[in-house]
Coordinates of C-alpha atoms in Angstrom, one line a residue:
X1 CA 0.0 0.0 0.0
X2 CA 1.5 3.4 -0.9
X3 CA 0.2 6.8 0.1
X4 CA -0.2 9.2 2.7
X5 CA -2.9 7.4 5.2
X6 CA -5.8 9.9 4.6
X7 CA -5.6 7.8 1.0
X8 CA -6.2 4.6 2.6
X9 CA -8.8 3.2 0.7
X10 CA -12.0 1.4 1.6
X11 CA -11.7 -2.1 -0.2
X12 CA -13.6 -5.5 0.5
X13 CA -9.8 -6.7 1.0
X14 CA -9.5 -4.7 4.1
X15 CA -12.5 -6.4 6.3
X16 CA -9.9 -9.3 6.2
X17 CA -7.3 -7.5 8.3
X18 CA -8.5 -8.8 11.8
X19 CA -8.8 -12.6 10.3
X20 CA -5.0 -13.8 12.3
X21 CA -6.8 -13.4 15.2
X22 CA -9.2 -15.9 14.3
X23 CA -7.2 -18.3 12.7
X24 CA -9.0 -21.6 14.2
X25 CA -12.8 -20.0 14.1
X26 CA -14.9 -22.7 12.0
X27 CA -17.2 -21.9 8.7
X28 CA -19.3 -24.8 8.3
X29 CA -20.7 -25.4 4.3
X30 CA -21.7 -28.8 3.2
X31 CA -20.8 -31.3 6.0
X32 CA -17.2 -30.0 5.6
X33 CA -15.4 -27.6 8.4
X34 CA -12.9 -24.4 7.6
X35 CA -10.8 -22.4 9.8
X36 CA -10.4 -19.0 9.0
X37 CA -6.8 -19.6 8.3
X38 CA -7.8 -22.2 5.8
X39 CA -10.5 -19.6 4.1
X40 CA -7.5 -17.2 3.9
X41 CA -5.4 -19.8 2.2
X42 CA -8.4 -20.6 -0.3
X43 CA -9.0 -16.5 -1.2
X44 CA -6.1 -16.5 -2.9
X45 CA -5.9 -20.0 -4.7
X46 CA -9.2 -18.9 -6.0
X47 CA -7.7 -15.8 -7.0
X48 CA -4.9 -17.7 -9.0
X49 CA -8.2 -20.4 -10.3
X50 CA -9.9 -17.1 -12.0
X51 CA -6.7 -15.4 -13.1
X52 CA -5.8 -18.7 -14.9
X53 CA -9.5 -18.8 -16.7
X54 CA -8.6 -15.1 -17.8
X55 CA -10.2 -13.1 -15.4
X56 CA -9.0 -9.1 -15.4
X57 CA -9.9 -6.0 -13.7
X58 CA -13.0 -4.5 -14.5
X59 CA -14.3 -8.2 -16.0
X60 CA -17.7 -9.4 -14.4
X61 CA -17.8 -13.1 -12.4
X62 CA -21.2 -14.5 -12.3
X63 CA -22.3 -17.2 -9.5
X64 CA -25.2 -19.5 -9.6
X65 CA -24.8 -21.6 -6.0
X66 CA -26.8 -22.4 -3.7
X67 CA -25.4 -20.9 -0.1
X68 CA -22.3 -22.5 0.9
X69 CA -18.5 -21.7 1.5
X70 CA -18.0 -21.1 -2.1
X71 CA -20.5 -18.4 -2.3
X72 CA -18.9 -17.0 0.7
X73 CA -15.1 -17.1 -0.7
X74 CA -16.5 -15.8 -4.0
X75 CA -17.9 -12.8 -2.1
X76 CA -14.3 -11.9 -1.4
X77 CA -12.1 -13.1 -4.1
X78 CA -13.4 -11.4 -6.8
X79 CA -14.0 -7.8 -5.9
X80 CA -10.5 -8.0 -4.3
X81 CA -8.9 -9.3 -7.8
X82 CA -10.4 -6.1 -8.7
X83 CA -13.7 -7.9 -10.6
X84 CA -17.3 -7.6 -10.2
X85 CA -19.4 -10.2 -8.5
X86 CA -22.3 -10.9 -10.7
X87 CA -25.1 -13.1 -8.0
X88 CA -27.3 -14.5 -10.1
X89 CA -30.8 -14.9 -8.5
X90 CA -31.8 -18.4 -9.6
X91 CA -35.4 -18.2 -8.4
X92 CA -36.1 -16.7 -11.8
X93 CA -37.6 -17.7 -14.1
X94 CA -35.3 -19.2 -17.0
X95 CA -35.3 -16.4 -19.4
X96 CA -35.1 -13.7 -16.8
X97 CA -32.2 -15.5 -15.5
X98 CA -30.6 -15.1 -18.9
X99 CA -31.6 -11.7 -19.5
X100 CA -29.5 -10.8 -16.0
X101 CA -26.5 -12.6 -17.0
X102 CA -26.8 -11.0 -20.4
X103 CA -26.9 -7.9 -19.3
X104 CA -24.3 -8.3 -17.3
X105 CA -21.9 -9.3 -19.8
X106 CA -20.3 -11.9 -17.4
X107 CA -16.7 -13.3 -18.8
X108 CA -17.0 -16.2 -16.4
X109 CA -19.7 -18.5 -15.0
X110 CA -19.2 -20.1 -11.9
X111 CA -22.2 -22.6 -11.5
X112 CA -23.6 -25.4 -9.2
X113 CA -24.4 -28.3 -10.2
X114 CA -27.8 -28.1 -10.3
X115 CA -27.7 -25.0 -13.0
X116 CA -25.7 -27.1 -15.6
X117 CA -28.2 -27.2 -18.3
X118 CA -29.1 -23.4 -17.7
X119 CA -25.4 -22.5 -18.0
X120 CA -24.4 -24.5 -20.6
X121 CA -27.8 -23.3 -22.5
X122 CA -26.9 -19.4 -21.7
X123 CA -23.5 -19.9 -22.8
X124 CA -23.9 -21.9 -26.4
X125 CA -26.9 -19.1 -26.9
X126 CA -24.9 -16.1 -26.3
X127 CA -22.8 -13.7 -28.9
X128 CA -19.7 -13.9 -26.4
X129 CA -20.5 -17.0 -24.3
X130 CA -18.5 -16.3 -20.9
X131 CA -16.2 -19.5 -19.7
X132 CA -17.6 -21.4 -18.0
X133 CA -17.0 -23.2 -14.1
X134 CA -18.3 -26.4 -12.9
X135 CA -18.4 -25.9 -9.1
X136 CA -18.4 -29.5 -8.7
X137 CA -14.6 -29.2 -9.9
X138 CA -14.0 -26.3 -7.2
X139 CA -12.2 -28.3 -4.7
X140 CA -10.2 -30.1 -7.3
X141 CA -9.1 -26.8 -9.1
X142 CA -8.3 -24.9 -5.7
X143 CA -6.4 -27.8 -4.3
X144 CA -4.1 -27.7 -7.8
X145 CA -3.9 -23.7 -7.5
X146 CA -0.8 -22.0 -5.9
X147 CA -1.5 -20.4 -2.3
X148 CA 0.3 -17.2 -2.8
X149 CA -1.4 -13.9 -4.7
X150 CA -0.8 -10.0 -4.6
X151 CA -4.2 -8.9 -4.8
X152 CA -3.9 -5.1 -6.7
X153 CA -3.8 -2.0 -4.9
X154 CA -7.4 -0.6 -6.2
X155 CA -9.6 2.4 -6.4
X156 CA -12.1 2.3 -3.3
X157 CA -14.8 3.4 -6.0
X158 CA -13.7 0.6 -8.1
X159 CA -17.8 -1.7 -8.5
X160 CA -17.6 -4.4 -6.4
X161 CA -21.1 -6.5 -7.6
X162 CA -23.9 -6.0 -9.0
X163 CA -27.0 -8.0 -8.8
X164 CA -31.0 -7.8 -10.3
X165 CA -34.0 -6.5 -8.3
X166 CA -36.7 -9.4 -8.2
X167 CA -38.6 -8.2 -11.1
X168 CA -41.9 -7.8 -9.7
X169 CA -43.2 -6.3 -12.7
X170 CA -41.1 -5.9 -16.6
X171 CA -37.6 -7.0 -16.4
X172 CA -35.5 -7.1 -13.4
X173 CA -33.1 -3.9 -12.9
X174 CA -29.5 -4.3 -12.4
X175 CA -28.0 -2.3 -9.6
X176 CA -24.2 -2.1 -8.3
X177 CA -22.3 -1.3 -5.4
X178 CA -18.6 0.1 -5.0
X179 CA -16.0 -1.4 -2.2
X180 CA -16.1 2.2 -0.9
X181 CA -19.7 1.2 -0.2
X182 CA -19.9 -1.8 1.0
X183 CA -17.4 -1.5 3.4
X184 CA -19.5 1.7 4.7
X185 CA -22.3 -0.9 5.1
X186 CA -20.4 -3.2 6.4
X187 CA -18.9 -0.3 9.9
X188 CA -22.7 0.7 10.3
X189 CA -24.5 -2.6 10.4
X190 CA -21.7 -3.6 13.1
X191 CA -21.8 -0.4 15.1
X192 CA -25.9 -0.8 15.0
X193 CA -26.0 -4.7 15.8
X194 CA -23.2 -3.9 18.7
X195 CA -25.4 -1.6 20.0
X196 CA -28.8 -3.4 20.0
X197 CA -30.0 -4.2 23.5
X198 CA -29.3 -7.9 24.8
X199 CA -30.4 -11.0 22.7
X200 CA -31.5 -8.3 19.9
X201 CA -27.6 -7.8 18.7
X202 CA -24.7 -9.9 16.9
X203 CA -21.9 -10.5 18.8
X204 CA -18.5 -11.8 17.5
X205 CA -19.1 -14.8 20.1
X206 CA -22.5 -15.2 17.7
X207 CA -22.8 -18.1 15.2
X208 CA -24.3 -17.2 12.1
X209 CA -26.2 -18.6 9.5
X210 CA -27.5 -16.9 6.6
X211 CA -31.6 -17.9 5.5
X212 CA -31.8 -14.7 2.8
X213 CA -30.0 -16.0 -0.5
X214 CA -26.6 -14.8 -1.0
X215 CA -27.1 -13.9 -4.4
X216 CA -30.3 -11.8 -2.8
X217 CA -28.6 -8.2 -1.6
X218 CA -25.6 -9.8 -0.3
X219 CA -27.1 -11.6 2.0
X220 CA -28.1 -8.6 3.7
X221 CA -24.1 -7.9 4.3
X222 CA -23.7 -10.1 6.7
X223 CA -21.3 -12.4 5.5
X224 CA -18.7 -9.3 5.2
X225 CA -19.8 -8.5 9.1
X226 CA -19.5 -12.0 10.4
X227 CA -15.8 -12.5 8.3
X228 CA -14.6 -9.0 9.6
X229 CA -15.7 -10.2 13.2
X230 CA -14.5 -13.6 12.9
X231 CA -17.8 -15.2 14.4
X232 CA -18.5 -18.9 13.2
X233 CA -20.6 -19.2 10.3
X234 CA -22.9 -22.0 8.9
X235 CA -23.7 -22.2 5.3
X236 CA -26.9 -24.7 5.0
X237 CA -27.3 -24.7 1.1
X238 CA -31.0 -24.6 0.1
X239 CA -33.2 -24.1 2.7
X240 CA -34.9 -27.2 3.6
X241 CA -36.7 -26.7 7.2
X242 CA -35.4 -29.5 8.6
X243 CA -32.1 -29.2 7.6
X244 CA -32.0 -25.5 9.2
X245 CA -33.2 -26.5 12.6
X246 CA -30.4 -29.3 12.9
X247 CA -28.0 -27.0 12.4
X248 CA -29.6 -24.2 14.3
X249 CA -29.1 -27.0 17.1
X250 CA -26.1 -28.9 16.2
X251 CA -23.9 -26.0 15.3
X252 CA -25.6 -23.4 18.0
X253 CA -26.6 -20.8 15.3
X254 CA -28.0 -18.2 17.4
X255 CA -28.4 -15.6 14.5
X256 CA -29.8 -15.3 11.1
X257 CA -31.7 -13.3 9.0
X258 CA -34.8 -14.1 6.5
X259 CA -38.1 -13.3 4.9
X260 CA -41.5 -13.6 7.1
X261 CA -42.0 -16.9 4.3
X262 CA -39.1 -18.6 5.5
X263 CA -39.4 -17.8 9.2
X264 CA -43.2 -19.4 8.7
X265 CA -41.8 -22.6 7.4
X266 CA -39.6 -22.7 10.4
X267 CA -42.8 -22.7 12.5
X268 CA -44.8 -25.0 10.6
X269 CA -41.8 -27.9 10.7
X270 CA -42.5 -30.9 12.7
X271 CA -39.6 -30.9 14.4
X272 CA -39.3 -27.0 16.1
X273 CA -40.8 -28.0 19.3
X274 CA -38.4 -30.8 19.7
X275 CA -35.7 -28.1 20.2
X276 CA -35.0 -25.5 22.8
X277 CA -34.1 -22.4 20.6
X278 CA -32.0 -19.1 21.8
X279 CA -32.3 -17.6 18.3
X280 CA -32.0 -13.7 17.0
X281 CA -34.0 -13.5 13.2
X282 CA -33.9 -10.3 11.7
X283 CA -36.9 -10.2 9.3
X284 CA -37.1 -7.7 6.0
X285 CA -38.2 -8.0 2.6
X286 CA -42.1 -8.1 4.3
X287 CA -43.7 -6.6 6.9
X288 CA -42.8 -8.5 10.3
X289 CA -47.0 -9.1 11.4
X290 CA -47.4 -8.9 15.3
X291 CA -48.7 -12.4 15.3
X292 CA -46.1 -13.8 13.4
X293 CA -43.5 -12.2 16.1
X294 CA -45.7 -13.3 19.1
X295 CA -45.3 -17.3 17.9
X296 CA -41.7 -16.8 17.1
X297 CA -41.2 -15.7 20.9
X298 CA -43.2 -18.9 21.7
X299 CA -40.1 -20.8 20.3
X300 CA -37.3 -18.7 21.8
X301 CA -36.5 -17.0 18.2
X302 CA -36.3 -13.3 19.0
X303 CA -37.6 -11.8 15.5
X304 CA -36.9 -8.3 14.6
X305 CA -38.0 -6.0 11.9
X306 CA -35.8 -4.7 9.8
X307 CA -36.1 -2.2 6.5
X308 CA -33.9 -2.0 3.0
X309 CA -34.4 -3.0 -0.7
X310 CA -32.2 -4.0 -3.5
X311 CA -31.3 -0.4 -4.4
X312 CA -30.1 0.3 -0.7
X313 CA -27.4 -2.5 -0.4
X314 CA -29.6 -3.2 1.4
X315 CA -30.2 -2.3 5.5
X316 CA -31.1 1.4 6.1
X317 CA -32.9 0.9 9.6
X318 CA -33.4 -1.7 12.0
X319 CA -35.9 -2.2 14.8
X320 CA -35.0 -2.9 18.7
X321 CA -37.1 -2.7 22.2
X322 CA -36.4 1.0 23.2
X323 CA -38.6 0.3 26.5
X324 CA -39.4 -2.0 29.3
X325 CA -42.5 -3.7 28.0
X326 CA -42.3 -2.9 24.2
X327 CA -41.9 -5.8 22.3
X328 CA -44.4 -5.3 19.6
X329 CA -41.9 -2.2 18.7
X330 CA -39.6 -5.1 16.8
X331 CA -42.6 -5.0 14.3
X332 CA -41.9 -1.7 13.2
X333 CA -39.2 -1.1 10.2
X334 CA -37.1 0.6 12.6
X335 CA -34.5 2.7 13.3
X336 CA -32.1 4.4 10.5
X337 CA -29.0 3.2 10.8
X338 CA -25.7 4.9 11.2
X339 CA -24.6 7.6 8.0
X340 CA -28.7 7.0 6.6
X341 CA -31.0 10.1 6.7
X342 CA -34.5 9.4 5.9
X343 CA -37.3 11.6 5.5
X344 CA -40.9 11.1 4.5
X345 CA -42.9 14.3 2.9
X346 CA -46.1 14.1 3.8
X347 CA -49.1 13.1 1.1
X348 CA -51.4 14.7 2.6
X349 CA -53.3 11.1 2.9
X350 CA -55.7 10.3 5.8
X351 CA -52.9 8.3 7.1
X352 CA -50.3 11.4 7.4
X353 CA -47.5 9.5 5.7
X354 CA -45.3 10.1 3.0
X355 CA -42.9 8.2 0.7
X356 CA -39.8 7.1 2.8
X357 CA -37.3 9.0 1.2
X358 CA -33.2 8.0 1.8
X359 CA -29.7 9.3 1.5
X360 CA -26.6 7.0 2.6
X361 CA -23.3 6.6 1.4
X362 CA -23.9 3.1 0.1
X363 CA -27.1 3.5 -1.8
X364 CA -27.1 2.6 -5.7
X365 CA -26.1 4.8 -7.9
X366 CA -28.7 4.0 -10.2
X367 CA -29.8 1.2 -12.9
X368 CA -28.0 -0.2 -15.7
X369 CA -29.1 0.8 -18.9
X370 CA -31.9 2.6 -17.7
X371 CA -31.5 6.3 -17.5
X372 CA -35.0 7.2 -16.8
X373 CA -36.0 5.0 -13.8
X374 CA -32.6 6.2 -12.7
X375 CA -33.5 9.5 -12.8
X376 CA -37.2 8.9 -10.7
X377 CA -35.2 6.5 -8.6
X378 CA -33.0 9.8 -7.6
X379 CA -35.8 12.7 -7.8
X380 CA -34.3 15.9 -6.4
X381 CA -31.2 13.9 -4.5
X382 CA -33.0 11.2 -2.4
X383 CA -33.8 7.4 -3.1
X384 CA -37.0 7.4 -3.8
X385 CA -38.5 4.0 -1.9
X386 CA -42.3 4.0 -3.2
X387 CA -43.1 2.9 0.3
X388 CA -45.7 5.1 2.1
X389 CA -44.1 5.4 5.6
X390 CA -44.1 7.6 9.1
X391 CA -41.1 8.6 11.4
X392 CA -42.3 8.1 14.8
X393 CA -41.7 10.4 17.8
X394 CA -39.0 8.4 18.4
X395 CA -37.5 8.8 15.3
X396 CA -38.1 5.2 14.3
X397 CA -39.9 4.1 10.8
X398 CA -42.9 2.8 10.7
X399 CA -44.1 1.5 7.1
X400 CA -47.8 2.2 6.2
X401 CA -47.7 0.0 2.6
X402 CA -46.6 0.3 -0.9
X403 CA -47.4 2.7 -2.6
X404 CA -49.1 0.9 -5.3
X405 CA -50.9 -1.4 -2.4
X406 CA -52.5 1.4 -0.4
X407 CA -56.1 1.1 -0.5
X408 CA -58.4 4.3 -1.3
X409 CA -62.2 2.9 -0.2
X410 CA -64.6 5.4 0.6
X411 CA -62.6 8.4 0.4
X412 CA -60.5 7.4 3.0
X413 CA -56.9 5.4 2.8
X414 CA -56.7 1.6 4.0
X415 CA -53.4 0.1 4.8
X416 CA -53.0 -3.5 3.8
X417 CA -50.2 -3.5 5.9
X418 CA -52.2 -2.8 8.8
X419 CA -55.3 -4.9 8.0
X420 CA -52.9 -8.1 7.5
X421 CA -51.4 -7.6 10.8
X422 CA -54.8 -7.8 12.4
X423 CA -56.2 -10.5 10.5
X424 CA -53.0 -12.6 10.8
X425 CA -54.2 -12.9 14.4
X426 CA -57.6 -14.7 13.6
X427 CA -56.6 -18.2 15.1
X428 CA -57.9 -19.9 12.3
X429 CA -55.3 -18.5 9.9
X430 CA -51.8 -19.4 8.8
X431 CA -51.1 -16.3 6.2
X432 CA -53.3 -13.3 5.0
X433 CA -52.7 -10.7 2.2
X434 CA -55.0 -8.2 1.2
X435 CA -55.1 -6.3 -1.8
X436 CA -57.5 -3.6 -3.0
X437 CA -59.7 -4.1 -6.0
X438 CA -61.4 -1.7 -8.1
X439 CA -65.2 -0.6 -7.2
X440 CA -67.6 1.2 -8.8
X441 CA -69.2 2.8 -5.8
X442 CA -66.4 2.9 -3.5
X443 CA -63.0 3.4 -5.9
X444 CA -61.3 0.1 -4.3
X445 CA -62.3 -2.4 -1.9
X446 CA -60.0 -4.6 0.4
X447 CA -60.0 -8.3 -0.5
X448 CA -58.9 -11.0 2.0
X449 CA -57.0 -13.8 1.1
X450 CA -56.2 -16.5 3.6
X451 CA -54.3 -19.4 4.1
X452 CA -56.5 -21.9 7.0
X453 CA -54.6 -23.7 10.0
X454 CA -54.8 -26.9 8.2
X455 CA -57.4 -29.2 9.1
X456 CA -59.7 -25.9 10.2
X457 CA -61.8 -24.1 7.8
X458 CA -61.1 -21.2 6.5
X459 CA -63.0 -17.8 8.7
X460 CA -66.2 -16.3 7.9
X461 CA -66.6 -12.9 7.4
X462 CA -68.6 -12.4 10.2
X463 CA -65.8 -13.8 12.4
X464 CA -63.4 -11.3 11.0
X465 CA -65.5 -8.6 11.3
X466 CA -65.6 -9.0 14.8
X467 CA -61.8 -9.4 15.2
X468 CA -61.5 -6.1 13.5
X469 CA -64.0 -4.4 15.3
X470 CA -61.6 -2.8 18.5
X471 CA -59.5 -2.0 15.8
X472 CA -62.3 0.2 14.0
X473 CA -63.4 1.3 17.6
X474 CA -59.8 2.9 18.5
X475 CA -59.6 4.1 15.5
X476 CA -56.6 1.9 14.3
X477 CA -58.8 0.8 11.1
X478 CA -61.4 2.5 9.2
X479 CA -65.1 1.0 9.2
X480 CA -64.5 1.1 5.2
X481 CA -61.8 -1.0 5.8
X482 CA -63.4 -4.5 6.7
X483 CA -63.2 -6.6 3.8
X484 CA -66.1 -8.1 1.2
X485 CA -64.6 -11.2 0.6
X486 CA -62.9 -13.9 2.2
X487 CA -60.7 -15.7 -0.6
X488 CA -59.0 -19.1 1.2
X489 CA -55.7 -20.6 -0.9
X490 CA -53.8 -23.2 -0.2
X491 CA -50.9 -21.0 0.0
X492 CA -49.6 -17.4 -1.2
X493 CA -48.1 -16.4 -4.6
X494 CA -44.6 -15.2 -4.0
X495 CA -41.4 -13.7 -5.8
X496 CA -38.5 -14.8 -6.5
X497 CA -37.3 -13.4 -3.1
X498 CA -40.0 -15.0 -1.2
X499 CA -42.2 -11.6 -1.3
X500 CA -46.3 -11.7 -1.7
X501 CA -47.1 -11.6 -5.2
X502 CA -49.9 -9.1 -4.6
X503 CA -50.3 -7.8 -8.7
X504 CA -50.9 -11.9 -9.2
X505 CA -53.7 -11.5 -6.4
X506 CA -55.3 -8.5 -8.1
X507 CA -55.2 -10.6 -11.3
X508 CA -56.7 -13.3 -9.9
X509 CA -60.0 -11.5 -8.3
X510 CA -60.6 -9.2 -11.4

């Protein structure tokens, strides 16, 4: 490193400066155990392995893996070679997954077994097919790789990855992120989790274990935050319930992270009540429901909301108990993390909200090849969200909905975020969504989708109309907001991210 020290730069390399100290700490992927020292070892024979297959600065390295030690190494290696790490979402449908990989004009293509017939397709399809990885040679290839590299001095605004949004509606938008930034993320989500009030926090005596895809956000960052900590991690390739609960209790993970979808299946699994849990779950990509946190505590998992999207890297705020006897305050989105301002200009709505609005040093800088959601995306300086939200007193956030799922009934704005919470409590309910629909006499009107408790039948309408009514009585609710119709599925249409599928609902009922 040359230069004065005020031109140290902020690289991915530099979370690995700490890692001596934590030479013997374990990473656990696929049955098989790492030290720390050893995952040193393997950063840079899987530096020399993609320098070999012609990787260069600036070239783009996709991955399609499930989670694992690879991933993990992979997260590392490349942006330190001075790459970008392309993680492919392979939840996508087929096509979508090649229009992301096209787009990103990846050179190589590291892929798991289970995606060879997608990656050999992509590649014989494709103009400038990228070279292609079998990751069920990886072991064999780092094992024959030298153990020495010099990874380059780089620029700390040098891109780092990029990824695709989940591609809700059109095609999914690429976004990117910078060292500079995601070691920024990387300082603010440790000073925040180090700060969180007992069992709430992450600790470097924590074991982790990611449940959010690593090729979804970075797994939420924490993989850089456990590494630069040196806690223990566990990598449990796909997430099979089962399979997550016997490590939960064989390795003592006592922190992860997931979508409400994921933390439900962990609920529903015949074996959770065989095993005493002491387990921290941070829950984003959906609204954390007060009923889903209440049966979580029932099982020792402490689950807290948390707020960010694809274009924010992703964590922006993150919910905690600020006060004896305030546990339904780990619903909320939060608090803003360090270095994140947030603001949300009021509507002018019933509900006195306004669209969460964000500036942070590690926010997107926009989407590829598209200038004009760019620009709305960054409307007069700030990250636009298109999530209707409020800052509480105490200067937490508190999402109201979507924008595009607010209800208008009557004259008078419905939250579908609000109505699921309270219908999620009926006891005769697994899941709910709700979803507006158009109305000739009324503009919209709340539908009600439901998933029974198995074996039960679904609820009437008359039953949740009296569930709802001490909400309409305090005022919580609107009386325009009880719904018409009671719609019962046998489960929820989701995204590739685990996300409701609410524009497949609306199709559905119209």
């Amino acid at each position: 490193m040359t230069g004065a020290p005020s031109d140290y730069p902020l690289l991915i390399g530099q979370l690995l400066a700490n890692l001596p100290q934590f030479a013997e700490q374990e990473i656990v992927s696929d049955g098989k155990r790492f030290t720390y020292a050893q995952f040193a070892r393997r950063l840079r024979q899987l530096a020399n392995v993609l320098t070999d297959l012609g990787v260069k600065p600036g070239m783009t390295v996709a991955v399609m893996d499930w989670d694992s030690h690879r991933y993990l190494e992979a997260y590392f290696a490349v942006p330190m070679i001075g790459a970008i790490l392309q993680t492919v979402n392979v939840r996508l449908a087929p096509a979508q997954i090649t229009f992301t990989l096209r787009q990103s004009c990846a050179q190589v293509l590291l892929y798991h077994p289970d995606f060879r017939e997608l990656a050999q397709d992509f590649a014989s399809s494709s103009a400038t097919p990228p070279r292609l990885f079998a990751m069920a040679d990886y072991e064999d290839h780092l094992a024959a790789a030298a153990t020495d590299f010099d990874f380059p001095e780089l620029d700390e605004n040098t891109l780092a990855t990029t990824f695709h949004t989940s591609g809700t509606s059109g095609d999914p938008k690429a976004v990117s992120f910078t060292h500079r930034q995601l070691v920024l993320h990387t300082l603010a989500m440790a000073g925040t989790l180090a700060n969180q009030p007992d069992g709430e926090g992450f600790r470097r005596s924590d074991v982790y274990m990611p449940m959010t895809p690593m090729f979804h956000v970075h797994a939420w960052g924490m993989p850089y935050l456990a590494t630069m900590l040196g806690a223990k991690q566990v990598y449990p390739g796909r997430y099979d319930p089962d399979e997550l609960l016997r490590l939960q209790h064989e390795e003592g993970v006592t922190f992860s992270h997931c979508v409400p979808t994921i933390l439900r299946m962990l609920l529903d699994c015949r074996t959770i009540d065989a095993r005493p849990l002491r387990w921290t779950i941070i829950i984003g990509g959906s609204a954390l429901s007060e009923a889903l946190r209440i049966e979580a505590h029932r099982h020792g998992i402490v689950a807290i909301g948390g707020y960010g999207m694809s274009e924010t890297g992703p964590v922006v705020a993150l919910s905690r108990s600020v006060r004896s006897g305030s546990p339904a305050l780990l619903g909320r989105a939060g608090f803003p993390v360090p270095l994140v301002w947030a603001r949300c200009p009021r509507t002018g709505n019933d509900n006195q909200a306004g669209e969460l609005q964000l500036r942070a040093p590690w926010l997107t800088a926009g989407y590829r090849d598209d200038s004009t959601a760019s620009a709305a995306l960054w409307a007069d300086s700030w990250l636009h969200t298109q999530d209707l939200a409020r800052i509480d007193a105490d200067g937490a956030i508190s999402i109201v909905d979507r924008i595009k799922d607010v209800i208008k009934t009557g004259g008078e704005w419905v939250s579908s975020l609000t109505l699921e919470d309270l219908c999620a409590r009926h006891p005769d309910v697994v899941e709910v969504a709700v979803v507006g629909i158009p109305d000739d006499r009324w503009g919209e009107r709340p539908v009600l989708f439901v998933v029974p408790v198995p074996e039960r039948p679904p609820p009437t309408l008359a039953s949740i109309h009296e569930l709802l009514r001490p909400a309409i009585s305090n005022g919580t609710i609107s009386r325009y907001a009880i719904p018409d119709r009671i719609i019962s599925r046998s489960e929820l249409p989701r995204n590739s991210t685990g996300k409701l599928d609410k524009a497949s609902l609306r199709t559905s009922v119209q």
